[in-house]
């Protein structure tokens, strides 16, 4: 990404409309011919003033400021430029960071490793300033493993990945809260909090550019996608959040180390820390001994570590840490990386800011107040972020890498190979196919065998508890497909999902049925070798259609349906070509189903515009582009941002609409349709006035507290206007056509084919 601009004021562009008076019916807005010039002058003075420099949250802190879009064909730009200082556009198709979005989706489905530490271990880590214990300490270091990670697929070929990660979770109480019904509303709260932080709503960072200067995806869209993918918890029908391994940790302070390790293992297998019955208990155990560098003898810890390897095998590690707390003034201090995959509840509670909550509270969603026993610990970092010694950070990174590269990934590869040979191969054979066919006929019910039969026969689904037994063939094949997906072997994953989705349908296991269709389509879209020439988009659309129908109609699971359609939008858009129009239709389907609320609805309007804008015609062709449709959706998004009280974001959408409509404007920069020109003029004027009101011009005769640039004429004109957040006072002739100023849920079949043309 490029760095933020230097804050140089941007001169206001001339008016978009020609210099002649327009015939506009009376509305709630003042006459534009009387106020446009004065408002432009006010905006010019406002931009020359100093702007606050309060830091933004981590989700958008690194993003540069965006400014005016390219001018129209007439060489003039009319959209009000509100406090931005760099050039960029979020609607440039495949160059809009599609690879970054694909990487974000891939990293969202990383292996899960549970952490179960002894009391002495958590006490040692709490002394270092991490109130959540050992899990809180290692969690940020697992999101990106240092160095390249080499993974071998099912055919024996290896590939190195630089963005591989792991999710660390606390084993205590994990999987007990399997629902995420309130996550959608919490996501809206997170977005609202993000928009209302500092000066973001008044013109802070809006869009970003990558290192090549190519416009990137808006930070709000990436934040929304990250929050959506972080909201899922452990559920029976998919195993992405089921622990692949468990880290059992003790410290060198423990007086009975080997007995404590055996006790922790027993508690995680049959005791209070045991996972629910629908999670397979046969996962890898990894034993860690934490040595206190400042108090204990390394020779004694080494002897104990050798005993651990003799008793528990080679899946052990000696982690050497300093027990004292590091502060920012130390010479060898380093800042702990921030967690990227925080759930909406954690964002709202401020979990990632200073480690305010212990692990027990985090797992149960009890975020009302911090742990009272830990309030005495004070974070000495200047920005509230915990710090570690360089030696501690290096040791933790080495531990995480060794855990994944030498233990977890080989364990997953071995499990996939065994399941593929013992279960999937029999299911693909002639006997398995005959058994699958017999399941569809009445005589097949008498031949249904038990768990793990060679033909994968049904009869294992528990319709009362709504899950398959973890040892059943169906659950094993689903876990095998999920393991292949997390190992990024999308060819094996898609073939396995495709093999078992009909079995789930025959058993009427509808959530399993929907999940298999969803992940089969996602695997096919992520496979770099499966290009559009080999994969028919119709089959992928049918899979998403089936998944969405099962999630909504049969399971009443709106969050998973939203995730399915959002993945369809982003992955289809990244493929380019005709897939972009399909992506736009799925985005409209999300709004049509009412799966998103106010801010989410606006973001999906922007995604529709981005999908249409990324449709590029063949070289030399003059038809095939969808820039006018993209401009229409950008204008509608601007109107919705204005309703939400965000004039800066509305101004950005107007800039994009102006750029996208540039080829259709007349020589003087005027729309061919007078109604369209009137709509855009009123919208632009409303954005200007909203911005002035947000800066302190609230219609009163008092002098504004900041940017005192008002005049008596401006105050007098604002006094005549009531508070407005949308273009509801436009001329009546605009409401008579098909122009929807306040679009509700949008039906793709009702979408206009050519911008604002009448039917």
XYZ file of C-alpha atoms in Angstrom:
759
model
C 0.000 0.000 0.000
C 1.082 3.550 -0.504
C 1.540 5.828 2.440
C -1.073 8.431 3.311
C -1.072 11.719 1.593
C 0.822 14.692 2.911
C -2.349 16.536 3.735
C -2.046 19.063 0.928
C -5.424 20.748 0.474
C -7.270 19.803 -2.673
C -8.907 22.605 -4.559
C -12.638 22.185 -5.016
C -13.590 21.135 -8.533
C -15.934 23.301 -10.585
C -19.617 22.513 -10.650
C -20.653 19.452 -12.611
C -23.698 21.122 -14.053
C -23.344 23.704 -16.808
C -23.335 27.341 -15.916
C -26.949 27.894 -16.884
C -29.888 27.895 -14.541
C -31.866 24.652 -14.290
C -35.591 24.191 -14.018
C -35.893 22.211 -10.767
C -39.152 21.775 -8.918
C -39.362 23.002 -5.349
C -38.300 20.493 -2.710
C -36.917 20.354 0.792
C -33.565 21.532 -0.562
C -32.803 25.204 -1.199
C -32.452 26.304 -4.795
C -29.080 25.039 -5.965
C -28.486 28.027 -8.187
C -28.486 30.209 -5.062
C -26.315 28.109 -2.785
C -23.891 26.017 -4.859
C -21.292 28.735 -5.217
C -21.346 29.644 -1.530
C -21.233 26.002 -0.451
C -18.237 25.386 -2.711
C -16.504 28.319 -1.072
C -17.295 26.952 2.375
C -15.907 23.545 1.436
C -12.736 25.127 0.066
C -12.158 26.990 3.328
C -12.956 23.882 5.352
C -10.333 21.863 3.518
C -7.633 24.429 4.226
C -8.159 24.040 7.973
C -6.256 21.606 10.137
C -7.718 18.128 10.435
C -7.570 15.947 13.534
C -4.990 13.215 13.588
C -6.537 10.790 16.061
C -5.540 7.180 15.352
C -8.018 4.796 13.820
C -8.720 1.229 14.912
C -6.462 -1.486 13.653
C -8.853 -2.544 10.902
C -8.248 0.667 8.970
C -5.245 2.268 10.596
C -2.857 1.248 7.840
C -5.007 2.497 5.013
C -4.115 5.645 3.105
C -6.469 8.441 2.329
C -8.317 8.499 -0.937
C -9.295 11.491 -3.005
C -10.761 12.577 -6.259
C -11.484 10.206 -9.108
C -10.429 10.891 -12.697
C -12.265 13.671 -14.409
C -15.066 13.136 -16.846
C -14.878 13.557 -20.591
C -15.447 17.273 -20.270
C -12.338 17.597 -18.127
C -14.254 18.806 -15.091
C -15.323 17.040 -11.908
C -18.440 17.986 -10.016
C -18.530 15.677 -7.035
C -17.665 17.396 -3.733
C -14.228 16.250 -2.606
C -14.517 15.943 1.167
C -11.195 15.773 3.022
C -9.238 13.328 0.881
C -5.802 13.685 -0.641
C -4.962 10.764 -2.953
C -6.391 9.290 -6.090
C -8.012 5.878 -6.170
C -11.108 3.930 -7.099
C -12.636 0.817 -5.527
C -14.289 -0.384 -8.740
C -11.492 -1.569 -10.984
C -12.284 -5.248 -11.334
C -9.612 -7.888 -11.006
C -6.982 -5.300 -10.121
C -9.004 -4.417 -7.009
C -7.018 -6.781 -4.826
C -8.852 -9.939 -5.888
C -5.834 -12.035 -4.908
C -5.874 -10.371 -1.514
C -9.536 -11.313 -1.096
C -8.829 -14.906 -2.159
C -5.982 -15.087 0.358
C -8.278 -13.707 3.058
C -10.867 -16.399 2.336
C -8.235 -19.158 2.259
C -6.674 -18.038 5.543
C -10.116 -17.964 7.171
C -10.251 -21.764 6.934
C -7.096 -22.563 8.886
C -6.563 -25.535 11.215
C -7.737 -25.119 14.800
C -5.492 -26.072 17.716
C -6.883 -26.131 21.257
C -4.760 -24.996 24.217
C -5.034 -26.554 27.676
C -2.525 -25.228 30.220
C -1.972 -25.959 33.885
C -2.599 -23.358 36.560
C 1.101 -22.738 37.150
C 1.580 -22.101 33.425
C -1.222 -19.546 33.256
C 0.100 -17.866 36.419
C 3.553 -17.508 34.850
C 2.111 -15.961 31.679
C -0.182 -13.615 33.635
C 2.891 -12.214 35.356
C 4.087 -11.210 31.900
C 0.944 -9.078 31.404
C -1.244 -11.502 29.415
C -4.384 -11.874 31.456
C -5.777 -14.668 29.299
C -2.943 -17.026 30.168
C -0.883 -19.163 27.810
C -3.592 -19.194 25.121
C -3.686 -15.397 25.094
C 0.095 -15.296 24.716
C 0.483 -17.569 21.682
C -2.764 -16.709 19.885
C -1.470 -13.673 17.898
C 1.623 -15.574 16.697
C -0.405 -18.312 15.050
C -2.218 -16.221 12.465
C 0.817 -16.133 10.163
C 3.541 -18.750 10.502
C 7.026 -17.412 9.878
C 8.710 -18.746 6.774
C 7.340 -21.015 4.085
C 5.161 -24.003 4.910
C 5.475 -26.950 2.518
C 2.355 -29.113 2.145
C 2.079 -32.328 0.153
C -1.202 -33.036 -1.627
C -2.936 -36.344 -2.297
C -0.923 -37.090 -5.461
C 2.435 -36.520 -3.763
C 3.332 -33.099 -5.172
C 4.494 -30.420 -2.738
C 3.833 -26.713 -2.659
C 5.188 -23.976 -0.404
C 2.848 -21.391 1.167
C 3.898 -18.141 2.796
C 0.534 -17.147 4.290
C -0.306 -20.278 6.262
C -1.710 -19.888 9.776
C -3.338 -21.649 12.702
C -6.178 -20.708 15.056
C -5.479 -21.197 18.755
C -8.575 -21.629 20.940
C -9.052 -22.319 24.618
C -10.068 -25.910 25.275
C -12.075 -25.080 28.401
C -15.727 -25.005 27.423
C -14.940 -25.027 23.710
C -17.824 -26.084 21.471
C -20.493 -25.608 24.126
C -21.819 -22.441 22.502
C -22.390 -23.675 18.956
C -24.712 -20.888 17.861
C -23.969 -17.467 16.402
C -27.473 -16.048 16.017
C -26.547 -12.581 17.289
C -23.380 -12.225 15.227
C -25.062 -10.434 12.313
C -26.343 -7.607 14.496
C -22.974 -7.467 16.255
C -21.256 -7.126 12.896
C -23.383 -4.068 12.208
C -22.337 -2.644 15.573
C -18.681 -3.231 14.728
C -19.060 -1.394 11.415
C -20.935 1.447 13.084
C -18.229 1.703 15.722
C -15.597 1.755 13.000
C -17.345 4.526 11.107
C -17.904 6.655 14.187
C -14.323 6.439 15.443
C -12.386 9.682 15.261
C -12.787 11.671 12.070
C -13.532 8.616 9.914
C -17.088 9.752 9.239
C -15.873 13.228 8.279
C -13.351 12.221 5.668
C -10.801 9.824 7.094
C -9.345 6.853 5.204
C -11.952 5.505 2.817
C -10.163 3.572 0.091
C -6.682 2.160 -0.238
C -4.194 1.393 -2.988
C -1.651 -1.375 -3.224
C 2.076 -0.966 -3.833
C 1.532 -0.661 -7.583
C -0.989 2.134 -7.162
C -3.898 -0.113 -8.122
C -7.101 0.679 -6.203
C -7.809 -1.983 -3.591
C -10.972 -3.257 -1.952
C -12.545 -0.852 0.509
C -11.460 -1.460 4.108
C -15.083 -1.630 5.216
C -15.798 -4.482 2.801
C -12.712 -6.355 3.955
C -13.625 -5.751 7.585
C -17.149 -7.028 6.941
C -15.862 -10.149 5.193
C -13.311 -10.812 7.937
C -15.963 -10.398 10.632
C -18.327 -12.722 8.789
C -15.692 -15.432 8.462
C -14.649 -14.973 12.102
C -18.186 -15.354 13.443
C -18.536 -19.079 12.895
C -18.105 -21.330 15.903
C -17.772 -25.094 16.193
C -20.797 -26.846 14.648
C -21.504 -30.535 13.917
C -21.994 -30.220 10.152
C -18.496 -28.900 9.375
C -15.163 -29.586 11.060
C -13.157 -26.461 10.237
C -13.441 -25.311 13.850
C -12.977 -28.779 15.346
C -9.543 -29.041 17.008
C -6.982 -30.839 14.878
C -4.569 -30.954 17.809
C -4.356 -29.926 21.442
C -1.415 -28.240 23.178
C -1.043 -29.455 26.775
C 1.335 -27.113 28.624
C 3.036 -27.118 32.022
C 5.796 -24.930 33.439
C 9.072 -25.660 35.155
C 7.496 -24.443 38.409
C 5.310 -27.541 38.562
C 6.289 -29.894 41.370
C 4.748 -33.019 39.775
C 5.138 -32.424 36.042
C 4.528 -35.886 34.596
C 1.503 -36.514 36.802
C 0.108 -33.117 35.846
C 0.481 -33.907 32.150
C -1.368 -37.195 32.604
C -4.095 -35.418 34.551
C -4.508 -32.765 31.852
C -4.709 -35.477 29.211
C -7.396 -37.332 31.190
C -9.404 -34.131 31.684
C -9.283 -33.365 27.962
C -10.325 -36.919 27.065
C -12.955 -37.856 29.643
C -13.079 -35.035 32.174
C -14.447 -31.517 32.381
C -12.462 -30.312 29.360
C -13.823 -33.037 27.085
C -15.196 -31.820 23.775
C -18.864 -32.426 22.807
C -19.908 -35.815 21.495
C -20.175 -34.595 17.897
C -16.435 -33.748 17.831
C -14.045 -36.613 17.235
C -11.808 -37.147 20.261
C -8.978 -38.716 18.278
C -6.879 -35.599 17.734
C -3.166 -35.002 18.156
C -1.801 -34.209 21.633
C 1.244 -31.953 21.773
C 3.083 -31.476 25.097
C 4.908 -28.251 25.980
C 7.228 -27.502 28.876
C 7.672 -23.776 29.578
C 11.010 -23.013 31.201
C 11.371 -19.889 33.340
C 14.662 -18.357 32.218
C 14.932 -16.059 35.236
C 14.158 -18.434 38.112
C 14.653 -22.083 37.143
C 17.664 -24.176 36.145
C 17.862 -25.044 32.449
C 19.629 -28.320 33.215
C 16.731 -29.553 35.323
C 14.238 -28.457 32.656
C 16.230 -30.301 29.992
C 16.157 -33.506 32.038
C 12.409 -33.138 32.522
C 11.972 -32.511 28.789
C 13.840 -35.740 27.989
C 11.526 -37.620 30.348
C 8.494 -36.129 28.576
C 9.751 -37.373 25.220
C 10.298 -40.867 26.613
C 6.818 -41.026 28.146
C 4.704 -39.131 25.578
C 6.596 -39.440 22.311
C 8.273 -36.947 20.017
C 5.397 -34.440 19.924
C 6.968 -32.324 22.656
C 8.605 -28.908 22.867
C 10.700 -26.958 25.360
C 9.678 -23.295 25.330
C 12.072 -20.925 27.119
C 10.483 -17.667 28.318
C 11.350 -14.901 30.729
C 8.850 -14.571 33.575
C 9.152 -10.808 34.065
C 6.919 -8.367 32.252
C 8.379 -6.472 29.322
C 7.798 -2.756 28.898
C 8.242 -0.545 25.882
C 11.293 1.155 27.384
C 13.312 -2.068 27.315
C 15.997 -2.239 24.660
C 14.988 -5.702 23.454
C 11.210 -5.149 23.525
C 8.950 -5.953 20.611
C 5.269 -5.306 20.130
C 2.935 -8.283 20.165
C 1.140 -8.600 16.797
C -2.551 -7.804 16.823
C -5.095 -10.538 16.299
C -6.683 -10.366 12.863
C -9.426 -12.949 13.410
C -11.388 -11.454 16.278
C -15.084 -12.246 16.485
C -17.637 -9.389 16.568
C -18.149 -9.931 20.294
C -14.424 -9.577 20.910
C -14.283 -6.400 18.813
C -17.157 -4.823 20.722
C -15.667 -5.777 24.082
C -12.187 -4.529 23.204
C -10.563 -7.917 23.773
C -7.661 -7.420 21.400
C -6.721 -3.989 22.734
C -4.977 -4.792 26.006
C -5.845 -8.339 26.947
C -8.673 -7.178 29.195
C -10.310 -10.558 29.725
C -9.246 -13.996 30.833
C -9.667 -17.071 28.651
C -12.586 -18.481 30.631
C -14.546 -15.274 30.110
C -13.676 -15.145 26.408
C -14.896 -18.637 25.647
C -18.268 -18.065 27.263
C -18.918 -14.680 25.743
C -19.120 -12.953 29.127
C -17.717 -9.592 28.130
C -19.535 -7.340 30.582
C -16.445 -6.465 32.630
C -12.826 -7.556 33.055
C -11.768 -10.222 35.503
C -11.660 -8.453 38.895
C -8.716 -10.583 40.080
C -6.586 -9.340 37.195
C -7.267 -5.613 37.396
C -4.040 -5.013 39.342
C -1.965 -5.851 36.282
C -1.055 -2.658 34.488
C 0.010 -2.550 30.874
C 3.025 -0.266 30.653
C 2.937 0.053 26.877
C 2.407 3.564 25.641
C -0.412 2.596 23.267
C -2.075 -0.090 25.379
C -0.513 -2.907 23.346
C 1.411 -5.591 25.275
C 5.106 -6.047 24.612
C 7.431 -9.043 24.754
C 11.162 -9.508 24.926
C 12.723 -10.269 21.561
C 13.927 -13.620 22.840
C 10.403 -14.542 23.960
C 8.854 -13.549 20.613
C 11.488 -15.534 18.694
C 10.939 -18.569 20.916
C 7.162 -18.466 20.454
C 7.480 -18.134 16.680
C 9.823 -21.121 16.579
C 7.413 -23.105 18.762
C 4.430 -22.347 16.520
C 6.363 -23.208 13.384
C 7.659 -26.485 14.834
C 4.177 -27.384 16.047
C 2.647 -26.912 12.608
C 5.435 -28.041 10.286
C 6.638 -31.095 12.194
C 3.463 -32.296 13.898
C 0.082 -30.867 12.862
C 0.460 -30.754 9.073
C 2.045 -34.256 8.826
C -0.728 -35.532 11.095
C -3.380 -34.053 8.798
C -1.649 -35.380 5.686
C -1.505 -38.848 7.220
C -5.166 -38.758 8.244
C -6.244 -37.698 4.748
C -4.192 -40.489 3.167
C -5.635 -43.123 5.527
C -9.245 -41.981 5.110
C -8.817 -41.704 1.358
C -7.514 -45.270 1.179
C -9.848 -46.921 3.682
C -13.129 -45.020 3.286
C -13.227 -42.842 0.180
C -11.723 -45.404 -2.199
C -14.321 -47.993 -1.221
C -17.039 -45.411 -1.631
C -15.760 -44.648 -5.142
C -15.556 -48.320 -6.138
C -18.183 -50.420 -7.863
C -19.556 -51.800 -4.605
C -19.781 -48.320 -3.172
C -21.642 -47.029 -6.222
C -24.084 -49.932 -6.129
C -24.683 -49.314 -2.441
C -25.260 -45.611 -3.119
C -27.826 -46.470 -5.792
C -29.568 -48.992 -3.526
C -30.054 -46.301 -0.897
C -32.503 -44.546 -3.198
C -34.796 -47.575 -3.408
C -36.935 -49.232 -0.733
C -34.985 -52.484 -0.797
C -31.859 -50.576 0.084
C -33.136 -49.744 3.561
C -32.897 -53.377 4.689
C -29.263 -53.609 3.683
C -28.067 -50.562 5.569
C -25.051 -51.464 7.615
C -23.559 -49.794 10.625
C -20.855 -47.247 11.188
C -17.932 -47.161 8.830
C -19.279 -49.597 6.279
C -17.364 -49.900 3.042
C -20.181 -48.604 0.928
C -20.872 -45.587 3.116
C -24.436 -46.749 3.704
C -26.790 -44.444 5.545
C -28.594 -45.016 8.792
C -25.942 -43.183 10.844
C -27.694 -39.808 11.003
C -29.265 -39.015 14.370
C -32.364 -37.004 13.484
C -32.992 -36.200 17.157
C -29.620 -34.620 17.926
C -29.081 -33.615 14.275
C -25.567 -34.939 13.724
C -23.660 -37.971 12.510
C -21.553 -39.975 14.909
C -17.916 -38.862 14.563
C -16.839 -42.413 13.646
C -19.434 -42.845 10.885
C -18.401 -42.971 7.243
C -20.308 -39.784 6.427
C -18.664 -37.774 9.196
C -15.264 -39.207 8.303
C -15.606 -38.222 4.648
C -16.741 -34.727 5.590
C -13.743 -34.372 7.895
C -11.460 -35.697 5.189
C -12.776 -33.095 2.762
C -12.319 -30.326 5.348
C -8.767 -31.481 6.086
C -7.993 -31.445 2.352
C -9.468 -27.950 2.108
C -7.337 -26.677 5.032
C -4.296 -28.326 3.414
C -5.269 -26.421 0.250
C -5.741 -29.547 -1.832
C -8.902 -28.186 -3.428
C -9.121 -30.862 -6.117
C -9.418 -33.662 -3.554
C -11.698 -31.512 -1.387
C -14.146 -30.724 -4.206
C -14.320 -34.361 -5.357
C -15.016 -35.535 -1.791
C -17.687 -32.892 -1.184
C -19.285 -33.845 -4.487
C -19.253 -37.524 -3.512
C -21.027 -37.108 -0.159
C -23.534 -34.327 -0.856
C -26.100 -36.770 -2.289
C -25.719 -39.017 0.776
C -26.604 -36.127 3.051
C -29.640 -35.358 0.917
C -30.847 -38.963 1.056
C -30.519 -38.942 4.850
C -32.301 -35.564 5.047
C -29.353 -34.135 6.931
C -30.082 -30.710 5.502
C -27.377 -28.669 7.196
C -24.752 -31.227 6.152
C -26.359 -31.172 2.695
C -26.108 -27.388 2.449
C -22.546 -27.289 3.763
C -21.331 -29.904 1.288
C -22.800 -27.965 -1.659
C -21.347 -24.699 -0.389
C -17.814 -25.979 0.135
C -17.846 -28.000 -3.087
C -18.519 -24.821 -5.060
C -15.937 -22.847 -3.048
C -13.301 -25.557 -3.623
C -13.927 -25.526 -7.361
C -13.602 -21.752 -7.503
C -10.392 -21.754 -5.464
C -8.737 -24.441 -7.576
C -6.237 -22.552 -9.788
C -6.174 -25.411 -12.313
C -9.947 -25.417 -12.781
C -10.404 -22.504 -15.153
C -13.703 -21.275 -16.477
C -13.304 -23.337 -19.652
C -13.376 -26.567 -17.655
C -15.966 -25.622 -15.068
C -19.442 -24.597 -16.037
C -20.657 -21.662 -14.020
C -24.179 -23.072 -14.193
C -23.195 -26.035 -12.025
C -21.533 -23.768 -9.486
C -24.584 -21.512 -9.412
C -26.766 -24.547 -8.810
C -24.615 -25.574 -5.855
C -24.863 -22.148 -4.249
C -28.592 -22.091 -4.967
C -29.053 -25.458 -3.251
C -26.906 -24.441 -0.283
C -28.775 -21.170 0.178
C -32.173 -22.859 -0.082
C -31.242 -25.540 2.470
C -29.738 -23.040 4.893
C -32.699 -20.648 4.764
C -35.764 -22.803 4.139
C -34.876 -26.109 5.775
C -32.521 -24.995 8.558
C -33.439 -21.314 9.206
C -29.719 -20.574 9.337
C -29.312 -17.043 7.997
C -25.630 -16.545 9.018
C -24.418 -19.569 7.068
C -26.557 -18.556 4.088
C -24.986 -15.105 4.175
C -21.512 -16.622 4.343
C -22.287 -18.893 1.390
C -23.550 -16.068 -0.823
C -20.753 -13.705 0.217
C -18.138 -16.283 -0.750
C -19.956 -16.738 -4.056
C -19.819 -12.988 -4.741
C -16.134 -12.564 -3.948
C -14.840 -15.720 -5.637
C -16.937 -15.351 -8.790
C -15.872 -11.722 -9.079
C -12.210 -12.709 -8.793
C -12.554 -15.026 -11.811
C -13.535 -12.155 -14.095
C -15.347 -12.432 -17.414
C -18.976 -13.499 -17.369
C -18.625 -14.654 -13.755
C -18.703 -11.023 -12.611
C -22.334 -10.622 -13.676
C -23.201 -13.805 -11.800
C -21.450 -12.363 -8.751
C -23.531 -9.197 -9.039
C -26.733 -11.257 -9.117
C -25.728 -13.121 -5.956
C -24.993 -9.804 -4.221
C -28.464 -8.584 -5.168
C -29.880 -11.864 -3.884
C -28.335 -11.147 -0.472
C -30.208 -7.843 -0.303
C -33.360 -9.435 -1.659
C -33.375 -12.047 1.125
C -32.868 -9.395 3.782
C -29.735 -11.083 5.145
C -27.967 -7.776 5.818
C -28.979 -4.679 7.694
C -28.352 -1.002 7.022
C -24.576 -0.757 6.621
C -24.276 -4.262 5.205
C -26.897 -3.404 2.595
C -24.880 -0.388 1.465
C -21.686 -2.419 1.288
C -23.373 -4.994 -0.932
C -24.596 -2.177 -3.184
C -20.967 -1.170 -3.556
C -20.045 -4.772 -4.306
C -22.689 -4.906 -7.044
C -21.168 -1.773 -8.551
C -17.674 -3.272 -8.279
C -18.801 -6.506 -9.961
C -20.356 -4.689 -12.901
C -17.383 -2.330 -13.211
C -14.966 -5.260 -13.396
C -16.723 -6.647 -16.481
C -14.396 -5.647 -19.301
C -15.191 -6.301 -22.972
C -12.866 -8.072 -25.348
C -10.014 -6.150 -26.894
C -11.335 -3.709 -29.439
C -15.006 -4.429 -28.646
C -17.329 -1.499 -27.983
C -19.967 -3.500 -26.216
C -20.019 -5.895 -23.269
C -19.041 -3.508 -20.487
C -21.417 -2.792 -17.612
C -20.095 0.589 -16.543
C -23.477 2.299 -16.608
C -24.968 -0.366 -14.366
C -22.008 0.058 -12.056
C -22.572 3.801 -12.024
C -26.249 3.327 -11.192
C -25.470 1.128 -8.187
C -22.803 3.576 -7.057
C -25.361 6.394 -7.104
C -27.804 4.272 -5.098
C -25.047 3.503 -2.577
C -24.329 7.230 -2.289
C -27.978 7.907 -1.483
C -27.938 5.203 1.204
C -24.709 6.531 2.733
C -26.346 9.943 2.891
C -29.302 8.446 4.752
C -26.873 6.879 7.213
C -25.301 10.294 7.836
C -21.952 9.557 6.147
C -21.438 12.365 3.602
C -17.774 11.490 2.971
C -18.632 7.962 1.891
C -21.528 9.287 -0.178
C -19.109 11.674 -1.869
C -16.786 8.769 -2.707
C -19.606 6.836 -4.343
C -20.564 9.902 -6.367
C -16.980 10.181 -7.592
C -17.113 6.606 -8.799
C -20.450 7.161 -10.500
C -19.039 10.183 -12.287
C -16.022 8.197 -13.475
C -18.117 5.238 -14.595
C -20.605 7.450 -16.431
C -17.847 9.510 -18.087
C -18.248 7.872 -21.511
C -21.995 8.535 -21.538
C -21.882 12.180 -20.510
C -22.217 14.923 -23.044
C -19.394 17.256 -23.940
C -20.295 19.648 -21.110
C -20.463 16.852 -18.539
C -24.265 16.637 -18.418
C -26.312 13.444 -18.340
C -28.415 12.866 -21.458
C -31.468 12.306 -19.234
C -32.667 15.468 -17.458
C -34.220 13.446 -14.619
C -30.928 11.707 -13.979
C -29.080 15.018 -13.963
C -31.587 16.461 -11.504
C -31.222 13.443 -9.232
C -27.415 13.639 -9.193
C -27.413 17.434 -8.714
C -29.726 17.209 -5.721
C -27.758 14.324 -4.269
C -24.490 16.193 -4.671
C -25.959 19.276 -3.073
C -27.316 17.240 -0.155
C -23.871 15.724 0.395
C -22.299 19.173 0.588
C -24.815 20.444 3.105
C -24.589 17.283 5.208
C -20.846 17.713 5.318
C -21.132 21.332 6.438
C -23.601 20.398 9.138
C -21.266 17.655 10.365
C -18.492 20.255 10.592
C -20.577 22.522 12.814
C -23.036 24.314 10.515
C -26.221 23.098 12.145
C -28.468 25.861 10.896
C -28.154 28.063 13.978
C -26.879 31.619 14.057
C -24.093 30.648 16.440
C -20.532 30.642 15.203
C -19.218 27.115 14.639
C -16.707 25.847 17.166
C -14.342 24.492 14.485
C -13.562 25.795 11.031
C -15.327 29.128 11.573
C -15.956 29.848 7.918
C -19.695 30.387 7.960
C -21.416 33.507 6.720
C -24.785 34.957 7.564
C -26.036 33.959 4.127
C -25.164 30.289 4.658
C -26.685 30.212 8.134
C -29.823 31.881 6.812
C -30.199 29.313 4.051
C -29.577 26.387 6.406
C -32.172 27.769 8.812
C -34.819 27.288 6.121
C -33.976 23.603 5.753
C -35.165 20.826 7.999
C -32.820 17.964 8.811
C -32.648 15.598 5.856
C -30.837 12.325 5.245
C -32.028 11.308 1.775
C -33.449 12.680 -1.456
C -37.095 12.367 -0.469
C -37.956 15.877 -1.590
C -37.191 15.477 -5.267
C -39.602 16.479 -8.050
C -42.614 14.240 -8.472
C -41.678 13.327 -12.036
C -38.726 11.325 -10.710
C -40.982 9.126 -8.608
C -43.210 8.328 -11.542
C -40.603 6.276 -13.350
C -38.577 3.259 -12.425
C -35.974 5.292 -10.519
C -35.917 3.924 -6.965
C -34.641 6.551 -4.559
C -35.080 4.384 -1.479
C -34.485 0.811 -2.620
C -35.544 -1.917 -0.259
C -34.718 -5.584 -0.822
C -33.818 -5.840 -4.454
C -35.025 -8.612 -6.705
C -32.507 -9.466 -9.417
C -35.351 -10.038 -11.856
C -36.531 -6.447 -11.316
C -33.123 -4.863 -11.799
C -33.176 -2.406 -14.730
C -31.252 -3.535 -17.769
C -29.958 -0.148 -18.761
C -29.417 2.196 -15.844
C -32.403 4.430 -15.309
C -34.240 3.727 -18.552
C -37.992 3.383 -18.331
C -39.473 -0.082 -18.892
